[in-house]
Amino acid sequence: MKMTGAQIICESLVREGVEVIFGITGGAILPLYDALPQYPQLRHILVRHEQGAAHAADGYARATEKVGVCMATSGPGATNLVTGIANAHLDSVPIVAITGQVARPFIGKDAFQEIDITGITLPITKHNYLVRDAGSLAKIIKEGFYLARTGRPGPVLIDVPRDIQIDQAEFHYPSKVDLPGYKPTLQGHPEQIKKAAKLINEAQRPVIIAGRGVIISGAYDELKQLAETAQIPVITTLLGISCFPESHILSYRMLGMHGMAYTNMAIDAADVIIAIGMRFDDRATANVSGFAPHAHIIHIDIDPAEIGKNVRVDIPIVGDVKTVLDALKKLITSSEHIDWIQQLDDWRKEHPSTEIRNSEGLLPQLVIRKIHEVTQGEAIIVTGVGQNQMWAAQHFWYNKPNSLISSGGLGTMGFGLPAAMGVKVGCPDDTVWCIDGDGSFQMTIQELGTIAQENVAVKIAILNNGYLGMVRQWQEFFFGKRYVATPLSGPDFVKIAEAYGLPGLKVKHRQEVVPAIEQAMEYQGPFLIDFVIEPEENVYPMVPPGAALAEVLEAPKEEVITWQRQSTP
Ligand SMILES: Cc1ncc(C[n+]2csc(CCOP(=O)(O)OP(=O)(O)O)c2C)c(N)n1
Ligand SMILES: [Mg+2]
């Protein structure tokens, strides 16, 4: 059957099971938009800026484990997607971005809104395509989705010249892809798995470091079995948070620059590290020359390029985390590691790492604690970047699988609001809280318009310190308190929310925190709370840049109240 290029794209998206597209139209993508109403299965959500479309597709993909889709016109539409594509690239998120391009005869002529978006996105996509004829569209879309979601997931961009959207071609959707050069390794090498099992079985002070790979491969049960059988403490990276319940007796929470002090101490003392689906980011390892000085390292990852990239590895296992752990568990003997676990528990008692100041002011950590209390930990938390992000990682307890969504690798301010929108669209039955900074929020604040128009019931908590807070903290610690370009004014966020048609509340005092959160939860639609917090509150613990994990700064000892670790439910 003959169809237009635009219809072929829509039909192919339907075949891929796509339900939602985030985007903005324009001249070079108009024919595609014109075809959309013929496909009511495809819900289009009109964002206010293409960066919002890419982040929304990213949040949607992380939360639903499907491929997120965003769409933009050529030129500025396409370049506005770039930050969002880079964000998905660094955090291995499967999104497909479809961009309009000028018609084929205009390519290379600096035509109106012509930009070489495949050139620009080459280093930040897993793969990209400039479509050359309508007849190849179906095959390219099939391949693009396959590449985005298989192996190590990542973003794919498909650039479609305007005339190809109008041209007609025979439609045939391929049933499988044929990519001889692309065969991700799923099964780990049996010899390597045997060696790893031997090392684990003989370990005295083992720890697991679990990353987002566990979530991507859905290896929650396999991880738990390994940890419980061999009684191995489980530590996560920032993006690994919620791959293992934080109330579990073997959970020692997050490592890294703002990880728990006791966790970083455990890495320092460990004799065997089992790194699972993580990539030794420098925010996780701190100074690599001082990372895990006594440990043999087993690294399980689907991407061979990650092996030995940042940290020396003794036993690499390339494969899908779930498949590898499944094979590994058959070779693991039960152990107890009583003294080692006791040691970690003692360190945790001495360095609880989630203590807060005894302050009359409104502390951000308290706000997050209260969101946890009121939602009973059942919410999905989406963060901005900066202090707000680190407090959200530290002071909410993540027991629900895949419940923290945050920009890790790129650290993209402005990710929070549009990503939360994508999460809520993908998971309408979940409670979704966007915990954001006043600076981050102002970077994509316009998505309030989308949230209002589509009635996406995201709950927004702005931790408003009037600063680009994380940078201010670095200036306080390492730049002689010279606060250059970090004090930040903002609009009246409640009035802004109201102007968009959302209710909002400003909260300045501790007593108002819980009633405000409850009011937001009771309200059926989106709701914003502007928490005016202590302006110069710092994030502790902190490993200073250049230091090793064990050289961690803790909160000043005077006047702290320690929050008790939650009991295991
Ligand atoms: C797009 C972008 N620009 C700049 C930075 C550098 N940066 C990191 S954290 C931060 C401050 C964030 O301020 P805010 O959102 O208010 O969060 P806070 O740290 O105050 O909680 C800045 C400027 C960044 N991460 N992303
Ligand atoms: Mg701030």
XYZ file of C-alpha atoms and ligand atoms in Angstrom:
596
model
C 0.000 0.000 0.000
C 1.290 3.469 -0.913
C 1.482 6.056 1.873
C 3.077 9.453 2.340
C 6.311 9.685 4.280
C 4.407 11.389 7.099
C 1.917 8.521 7.254
C 4.722 5.978 7.173
C 6.336 7.668 10.183
C 3.052 7.690 12.127
C 2.165 4.114 11.208
C 5.675 2.967 12.185
C 5.398 4.748 15.545
C 2.092 2.981 16.152
C 3.735 -0.363 15.284
C 6.451 0.426 17.847
C 3.778 0.857 20.497
C 4.325 4.596 20.865
C 1.503 6.306 22.749
C 2.898 9.752 23.482
C 4.998 12.247 21.538
C 6.356 15.455 23.058
C 7.088 18.168 20.551
C 6.711 21.492 18.791
C 5.805 21.931 15.165
C 7.300 24.190 12.483
C 7.761 24.550 8.747
C 10.028 21.578 8.102
C 7.897 19.152 10.087
C 4.447 20.464 9.150
C 3.553 17.591 6.807
C 4.226 15.106 9.621
C 2.108 17.108 12.083
C -0.632 17.307 9.475
C -0.845 13.501 9.397
C -1.021 13.087 13.190
C -4.830 13.374 13.521
C -5.182 10.267 11.314
C -3.494 8.328 14.143
C -5.505 8.928 17.321
C -3.397 6.276 19.083
C -0.575 8.842 19.100
C -1.104 11.485 21.772
C 0.855 14.611 20.968
C 1.797 16.862 23.872
C 2.663 20.372 22.824
C 5.554 21.572 24.985
C 6.727 25.164 25.311
C 10.387 24.635 24.382
C 11.982 21.671 22.598
C 14.391 21.096 25.503
C 11.245 20.318 27.485
C 10.213 17.766 24.844
C 13.504 15.906 25.060
C 13.527 15.891 28.884
C 9.880 14.835 28.992
C 10.625 11.945 26.614
C 13.604 11.101 28.828
C 11.550 11.105 32.050
C 8.816 9.102 30.328
C 11.345 6.523 29.131
C 13.043 6.143 32.515
C 9.770 5.731 34.374
C 7.986 3.412 31.942
C 10.980 1.509 30.573
C 9.574 2.197 27.086
C 11.179 4.375 24.410
C 10.378 8.096 24.807
C 9.632 10.081 21.665
C 10.129 13.771 20.950
C 9.703 15.787 17.796
C 10.897 19.165 16.537
C 11.249 21.207 13.408
C 14.555 21.889 11.658
C 17.103 24.527 12.691
C 16.281 26.073 16.083
C 13.730 23.371 16.905
C 16.390 20.722 16.412
C 19.162 22.607 18.234
C 16.831 23.184 21.186
C 16.651 19.394 21.584
C 20.415 19.065 21.891
C 20.767 19.432 25.685
C 17.989 16.911 26.233
C 19.556 14.434 23.816
C 22.953 14.832 25.499
C 21.286 14.270 28.860
C 19.718 11.015 27.643
C 23.028 9.967 26.106
C 24.997 10.327 29.335
C 22.378 8.507 31.418
C 21.721 5.751 28.820
C 18.071 6.599 28.281
C 16.237 5.264 25.214
C 14.642 8.142 23.346
C 13.925 8.657 19.663
C 14.015 12.254 18.427
C 12.398 12.970 15.073
C 13.374 16.251 13.459
C 12.156 17.912 10.300
C 14.869 18.940 7.836
C 14.721 21.292 4.880
C 13.719 19.613 1.614
C 16.447 17.630 -0.155
C 17.146 20.198 -2.909
C 17.901 22.826 -0.232
C 20.296 20.747 1.855
C 23.770 22.281 1.958
C 22.552 25.711 0.818
C 22.161 27.394 4.225
C 18.447 27.334 3.532
C 16.039 28.940 5.984
C 16.253 26.970 9.253
C 18.739 24.521 7.846
C 21.165 23.073 10.374
C 23.233 19.907 10.189
C 21.575 18.251 13.171
C 22.993 14.801 12.431
C 26.448 16.382 12.478
C 25.728 18.245 15.699
C 24.309 15.216 17.503
C 26.792 12.643 16.225
C 28.754 12.488 19.504
C 25.644 12.566 21.733
C 23.483 9.946 20.075
C 23.831 6.190 20.040
C 23.056 6.507 16.351
C 21.460 9.008 14.008
C 20.012 9.066 10.498
C 19.424 11.578 7.746
C 16.614 9.966 5.755
C 17.219 10.019 1.989
C 13.988 8.619 0.590
C 10.498 7.795 1.802
C 11.001 4.128 0.935
C 13.630 3.736 3.679
C 11.601 5.400 6.474
C 9.963 2.286 7.905
C 13.249 0.372 8.058
C 15.019 3.315 9.691
C 12.327 3.753 12.343
C 12.335 0.035 13.109
C 16.120 0.119 13.458
C 16.122 3.365 15.426
C 13.785 2.036 18.100
C 15.708 -1.220 18.251
C 19.013 0.601 18.740
C 17.547 2.967 21.321
C 16.227 0.257 23.633
C 18.598 -2.702 23.229
C 22.092 -3.257 24.559
C 23.146 -0.123 26.393
C 20.126 2.110 25.715
C 20.559 5.603 24.351
C 19.121 8.341 22.155
C 18.585 7.995 18.409
C 17.845 10.934 16.127
C 16.032 10.619 12.801
C 16.200 13.698 10.580
C 13.513 13.729 7.870
C 13.648 16.247 4.995
C 10.328 17.948 4.397
C 9.809 16.621 0.851
C 10.261 13.048 2.085
C 7.333 13.573 4.471
C 5.201 14.375 1.407
C 6.601 11.800 -1.040
C 4.757 8.531 -1.404
C 6.229 5.078 -0.964
C 5.129 1.507 -0.504
C 4.677 0.773 3.224
C 6.079 -2.412 4.583
C 7.052 -2.607 8.257
C 9.991 -4.981 8.697
C 9.434 -7.741 11.234
C 13.054 -7.751 12.379
C 16.205 -5.730 12.077
C 19.338 -6.885 10.402
C 22.388 -5.103 11.778
C 25.377 -7.378 11.372
C 27.710 -4.945 13.137
C 25.486 -4.543 16.185
C 25.128 -7.557 18.434
C 25.152 -6.565 22.117
C 26.613 -9.267 24.340
C 23.977 -10.426 26.806
C 25.506 -13.576 28.283
C 28.582 -13.017 30.409
C 31.591 -15.189 29.629
C 31.256 -18.380 31.768
C 34.948 -18.402 32.699
C 34.772 -14.807 33.887
C 31.640 -15.559 35.881
C 33.415 -18.523 37.484
C 36.384 -16.348 38.422
C 34.071 -13.700 39.849
C 32.200 -16.277 41.922
C 35.467 -17.581 43.352
C 36.538 -14.093 44.342
C 33.145 -13.352 45.922
C 33.082 -16.664 47.786
C 36.528 -15.972 49.279
C 35.913 -12.295 50.080
C 36.150 -11.062 53.654
C 34.946 -7.504 53.120
C 32.860 -7.456 49.942
C 30.545 -4.672 48.786
C 28.241 -4.354 45.819
C 28.050 -1.014 43.988
C 24.837 -1.034 41.982
C 24.092 1.475 39.236
C 21.285 2.327 36.858
C 22.128 -0.778 34.820
C 20.304 -2.812 37.479
C 17.155 -0.748 36.884
C 17.507 -0.816 33.101
C 17.838 -4.588 33.031
C 15.164 -5.093 35.717
C 17.546 -7.132 37.858
C 15.997 -6.149 41.214
C 15.393 -9.742 42.358
C 18.728 -11.033 41.115
C 20.569 -8.284 42.981
C 18.655 -9.014 46.161
C 19.366 -12.737 45.884
C 23.085 -12.172 45.418
C 23.244 -9.736 48.336
C 21.218 -11.934 50.668
C 22.882 -15.253 49.801
C 26.384 -13.941 50.325
C 25.423 -11.261 52.885
C 27.049 -8.466 50.907
C 26.329 -4.802 51.716
C 24.673 -2.985 48.807
C 25.775 0.538 47.926
C 24.323 2.451 44.995
C 25.372 5.259 42.720
C 23.067 8.302 42.417
C 21.333 6.753 39.412
C 21.325 3.340 41.067
C 19.167 4.652 43.927
C 15.943 2.631 44.156
C 17.401 -0.470 42.496
C 17.573 -1.949 46.010
C 15.240 -1.022 48.879
C 16.956 1.480 51.147
C 15.224 0.052 54.207
C 16.796 -3.349 53.527
C 19.158 -4.422 56.268
C 21.964 -4.737 53.677
C 21.426 -1.281 52.149
C 24.143 1.264 52.840
C 22.735 3.817 50.437
C 24.659 6.129 48.074
C 28.420 6.544 47.669
C 30.308 9.445 46.165
C 30.865 13.156 46.537
C 27.655 13.575 48.560
C 27.242 9.950 49.519
C 27.035 8.632 53.047
C 30.336 8.946 54.935
C 30.067 5.358 56.215
C 29.489 4.143 52.669
C 32.583 5.851 51.369
C 34.527 4.387 54.293
C 33.243 0.932 53.348
C 34.518 1.341 49.789
C 37.859 2.405 51.190
C 38.138 -0.725 53.321
C 36.540 -3.306 51.020
C 38.564 -6.239 49.692
C 36.178 -7.099 46.842
C 33.933 -4.723 44.912
C 31.210 -6.069 42.675
C 30.327 -3.127 40.430
C 27.053 -3.823 38.653
C 25.688 -1.707 35.801
C 27.626 1.399 36.801
C 30.380 3.304 35.047
C 32.669 4.724 37.748
C 31.662 8.345 37.192
C 34.068 10.707 38.946
C 31.275 11.996 41.209
C 30.907 8.413 42.435
C 34.572 7.422 42.712
C 36.070 10.770 43.790
C 39.813 10.762 43.059
C 40.339 7.461 41.276
C 43.894 7.081 42.484
C 42.511 6.734 46.008
C 39.465 4.660 45.041
C 39.065 1.299 46.779
C 42.791 0.866 47.417
C 42.438 -2.609 48.945
C 39.863 -4.096 46.610
C 39.790 -6.467 43.712
C 37.146 -5.178 41.339
C 34.586 -7.197 39.408
C 32.791 -5.054 36.822
C 29.580 -6.243 35.184
C 28.402 -4.006 32.342
C 26.723 -4.431 28.985
C 29.013 -1.902 27.318
C 32.565 -3.206 26.742
C 33.736 0.408 26.316
C 33.106 0.997 30.029
C 35.507 -1.720 31.164
C 38.707 -0.220 32.520
C 37.755 3.281 31.303
C 38.148 5.066 34.631
C 39.180 2.431 37.142
C 41.357 -0.671 36.863
C 39.195 -3.786 36.832
C 40.347 -7.256 37.827
C 37.455 -9.309 36.493
C 35.381 -7.696 33.735
C 32.125 -9.390 32.743
C 30.459 -7.932 29.670
C 26.777 -8.762 29.522
C 23.256 -7.895 30.555
C 23.157 -7.430 34.325
C 20.113 -9.624 34.892
C 21.457 -12.462 32.719
C 24.906 -12.309 34.308
C 23.582 -12.200 37.875
C 21.312 -15.111 37.105
C 24.307 -17.196 36.006
C 26.481 -15.917 38.858
C 24.033 -16.776 41.621
C 24.293 -20.499 40.866
C 27.969 -20.394 41.839
C 27.672 -18.288 44.981
C 27.886 -20.003 48.359
C 26.118 -18.545 51.377
C 28.264 -16.511 53.704
C 27.700 -14.225 56.662
C 30.442 -11.590 56.894
C 29.268 -10.843 60.414
C 32.315 -8.810 61.475
C 32.349 -6.779 58.261
C 28.673 -5.904 58.463
C 29.111 -5.054 62.127
C 31.949 -2.749 61.135
C 29.736 -0.940 58.614
C 26.949 -0.625 61.156
C 29.398 0.854 63.654
C 30.598 3.371 61.069
C 27.008 4.253 60.321
C 26.340 4.870 64.002
C 29.405 7.085 64.268
C 28.824 8.869 60.945
C 25.086 8.796 60.297
C 25.446 11.303 57.437
C 21.813 12.352 57.382
C 21.939 14.536 60.477
C 20.597 18.074 60.146
C 21.201 21.263 62.037
C 19.011 22.107 64.947
C 17.543 25.222 63.356
C 14.451 27.327 63.728
C 14.660 28.142 60.026
C 13.104 26.103 57.264
C 15.576 23.422 56.290
C 15.394 21.751 52.888
C 16.231 18.357 54.346
C 13.152 18.618 56.550
C 10.941 19.433 53.574
C 12.095 16.278 51.802
C 11.653 14.191 54.945
C 8.092 15.449 55.196
C 7.338 14.707 51.547
C 8.542 11.206 52.325
C 6.325 10.987 55.389
C 3.172 12.304 53.752
C 3.581 10.164 50.614
C 4.712 7.203 52.742
C 7.638 6.857 50.378
C 5.353 5.810 47.548
C 6.092 8.779 45.271
C 8.371 8.980 42.261
C 10.822 11.818 42.889
C 12.214 13.829 39.975
C 14.901 16.382 40.786
C 16.598 19.478 39.503
C 20.373 19.778 39.694
C 22.389 21.126 42.570
C 21.863 20.981 46.310
C 18.168 20.184 45.879
C 19.162 17.044 43.964
C 21.600 15.863 46.611
C 19.174 16.501 49.478
C 16.504 14.619 47.545
C 18.921 11.690 47.152
C 19.894 11.728 50.826
C 16.720 12.539 52.740
C 14.029 10.569 50.945
C 14.152 6.806 51.509
C 13.725 4.956 48.248
C 12.103 1.584 48.657
C 9.876 1.672 45.599
C 11.744 0.336 42.531
C 12.805 2.995 40.017
C 11.496 5.881 42.076
C 14.282 8.475 41.727
C 14.670 10.180 38.366
C 17.537 12.607 38.131
C 20.025 13.989 35.653
C 23.255 12.227 36.601
C 25.885 12.321 33.881
C 25.141 15.707 32.358
C 23.811 17.355 35.539
C 21.307 19.371 33.555
C 19.621 22.226 35.391
C 16.119 22.481 33.943
C 15.659 18.719 33.743
C 13.279 18.493 36.716
C 9.998 20.018 35.607
C 9.759 18.639 32.057
C 11.102 15.239 33.130
C 8.521 15.084 35.945
C 5.855 15.893 33.373
C 7.049 12.970 31.230
C 7.090 10.671 34.243
C 3.537 11.587 35.229
C 2.269 11.182 31.662
C 3.862 7.718 31.584
C 2.733 6.714 35.076
C -0.569 8.541 35.640
C -1.423 6.431 38.693
C 1.775 7.278 40.545
C 2.330 10.294 42.746
C 5.082 12.341 41.113
C 6.967 15.050 43.021
C 9.374 17.368 41.275
C 11.893 18.561 43.861
C 13.669 21.454 42.208
C 16.020 24.344 42.864
C 14.961 27.933 42.209
C 17.724 28.241 39.591
C 17.004 24.933 37.867
C 13.274 25.628 37.868
C 13.726 28.943 36.113
C 15.542 27.216 33.247
C 12.438 25.354 32.047
C 9.720 27.187 33.964
C 7.697 27.588 30.759
C 6.673 23.921 30.923
C 4.154 25.011 33.552
C 2.169 25.978 30.467
C 2.237 22.413 29.135
C 1.432 20.970 32.550
C -1.554 23.307 32.850
C -2.844 22.726 29.315
C -2.604 18.941 29.627
C -3.526 18.891 33.333
C -0.506 16.770 34.240
C -0.868 16.368 37.996
C 2.748 16.849 38.999
C 3.420 18.166 42.501
C 6.225 20.697 42.517
C 8.410 21.559 45.509
C 10.829 24.401 44.850
C 13.622 24.522 47.410
C 14.070 28.252 47.091
C 17.350 29.425 48.607
C 17.772 32.478 46.373
C 21.068 31.070 45.163
C 22.617 28.865 42.581
C 23.166 26.992 45.791
C 25.555 24.200 44.901
C 27.920 26.636 43.236
C 27.577 29.002 46.199
C 28.570 26.095 48.453
C 31.733 25.550 46.373
C 32.460 29.273 46.589
C 31.997 29.148 50.357
C 34.328 26.162 50.766
C 36.923 26.673 48.043
C 36.717 30.273 46.755
C 36.948 32.323 49.960
C 33.186 32.931 50.163
C 33.294 35.118 47.081
C 29.741 34.648 45.851
C 30.290 35.704 42.267
C 27.146 35.375 40.153
C 25.366 32.970 42.474
C 22.813 35.160 44.310
C 19.713 34.723 42.221
C 16.408 36.509 42.279
C 13.271 34.811 41.170
C 9.718 35.708 40.383
C 6.942 35.138 42.874
C 6.596 31.451 41.984
C 3.067 31.224 43.409
C 1.917 34.100 41.223
C 3.630 32.510 38.227
C 1.829 29.237 38.952
C -1.458 31.080 39.300
C -0.861 32.943 36.080
C -0.561 29.565 34.363
C -3.739 28.402 36.128
C -2.128 26.213 38.801
C -2.676 26.624 42.518
C 0.393 27.342 44.605
C 1.514 28.030 48.157
C 4.503 29.805 49.641
C 5.883 28.144 52.771
C 8.294 29.910 55.103
C 7.877 28.153 58.439
C 8.367 24.592 59.588
C 4.813 24.243 60.898
C 3.388 24.984 57.461
C 5.335 22.240 55.700
C 3.122 19.227 56.331
C -0.232 20.988 55.799
C 1.072 22.382 52.502
C 2.244 18.966 51.284
C -1.083 17.465 52.347
C -2.979 20.154 50.484
C -0.916 19.486 47.353
C -1.609 15.759 47.645
C -5.340 16.253 48.116
C -5.621 18.519 45.094
C -6.483 16.593 41.928
C -4.238 18.488 39.492
C -0.760 19.987 39.377
C 0.253 21.997 42.439
C 3.301 24.129 43.266
C 4.866 24.864 46.646
C 7.563 27.487 46.983
C 9.570 26.483 50.071
C 11.600 29.488 51.139
C 14.516 27.685 52.778
C 17.582 28.708 54.756
C 19.639 30.432 52.041
C 23.082 29.180 53.012
C 22.364 25.612 54.006
C 25.053 23.207 52.807
C 25.029 19.640 51.594
C 26.934 17.220 53.820
C 28.724 14.899 53.690
C 31.000 16.192 50.973
C 34.156 14.791 49.448
C 36.076 17.864 48.237
C 37.046 17.835 44.584
C 40.381 16.069 44.120
C 40.128 14.186 47.431
C 39.609 10.459 47.848
C 36.297 9.004 49.021
C 37.539 8.437 52.547
C 38.515 12.108 52.941
C 34.959 13.133 53.500
C 33.829 16.370 55.174
C 30.967 15.868 57.579
C 28.484 18.355 58.967
C 29.901 20.443 61.825
C 29.309 18.409 64.955
C 27.706 21.045 67.147
C 23.956 21.245 67.318
C 22.943 18.362 65.174
C 19.932 16.189 65.614
C 20.339 12.780 64.137
C 17.542 11.200 62.260
C 17.091 7.592 63.051
C 17.473 5.096 60.294
C 14.086 3.819 59.289
C 13.267 0.373 60.495
C 12.822 -2.330 57.914
C 9.136 -2.638 57.110
C 22.400 23.974 32.494
C 23.367 24.120 33.624
N 24.029 25.285 33.808
C 24.897 25.404 34.848
C 25.119 24.379 35.703
C 26.106 24.531 36.857
N 25.412 24.388 38.139
C 25.370 23.245 38.841
S 24.428 23.317 40.207
C 24.054 24.942 39.912
C 23.168 25.691 40.847
C 21.784 25.168 40.843
O 20.944 26.108 41.479
P 19.501 25.732 41.938
O 18.761 25.082 40.826
O 18.858 26.890 42.584
O 19.770 24.554 42.974
P 20.402 24.631 44.452
O 21.806 24.160 44.334
O 20.299 26.040 44.928
O 19.541 23.667 45.222
C 24.705 25.392 38.755
C 24.639 26.765 38.229
C 24.410 23.173 35.447
N 24.567 22.086 36.208
N 23.528 23.079 34.434
Mg 18.846 27.496 44.534
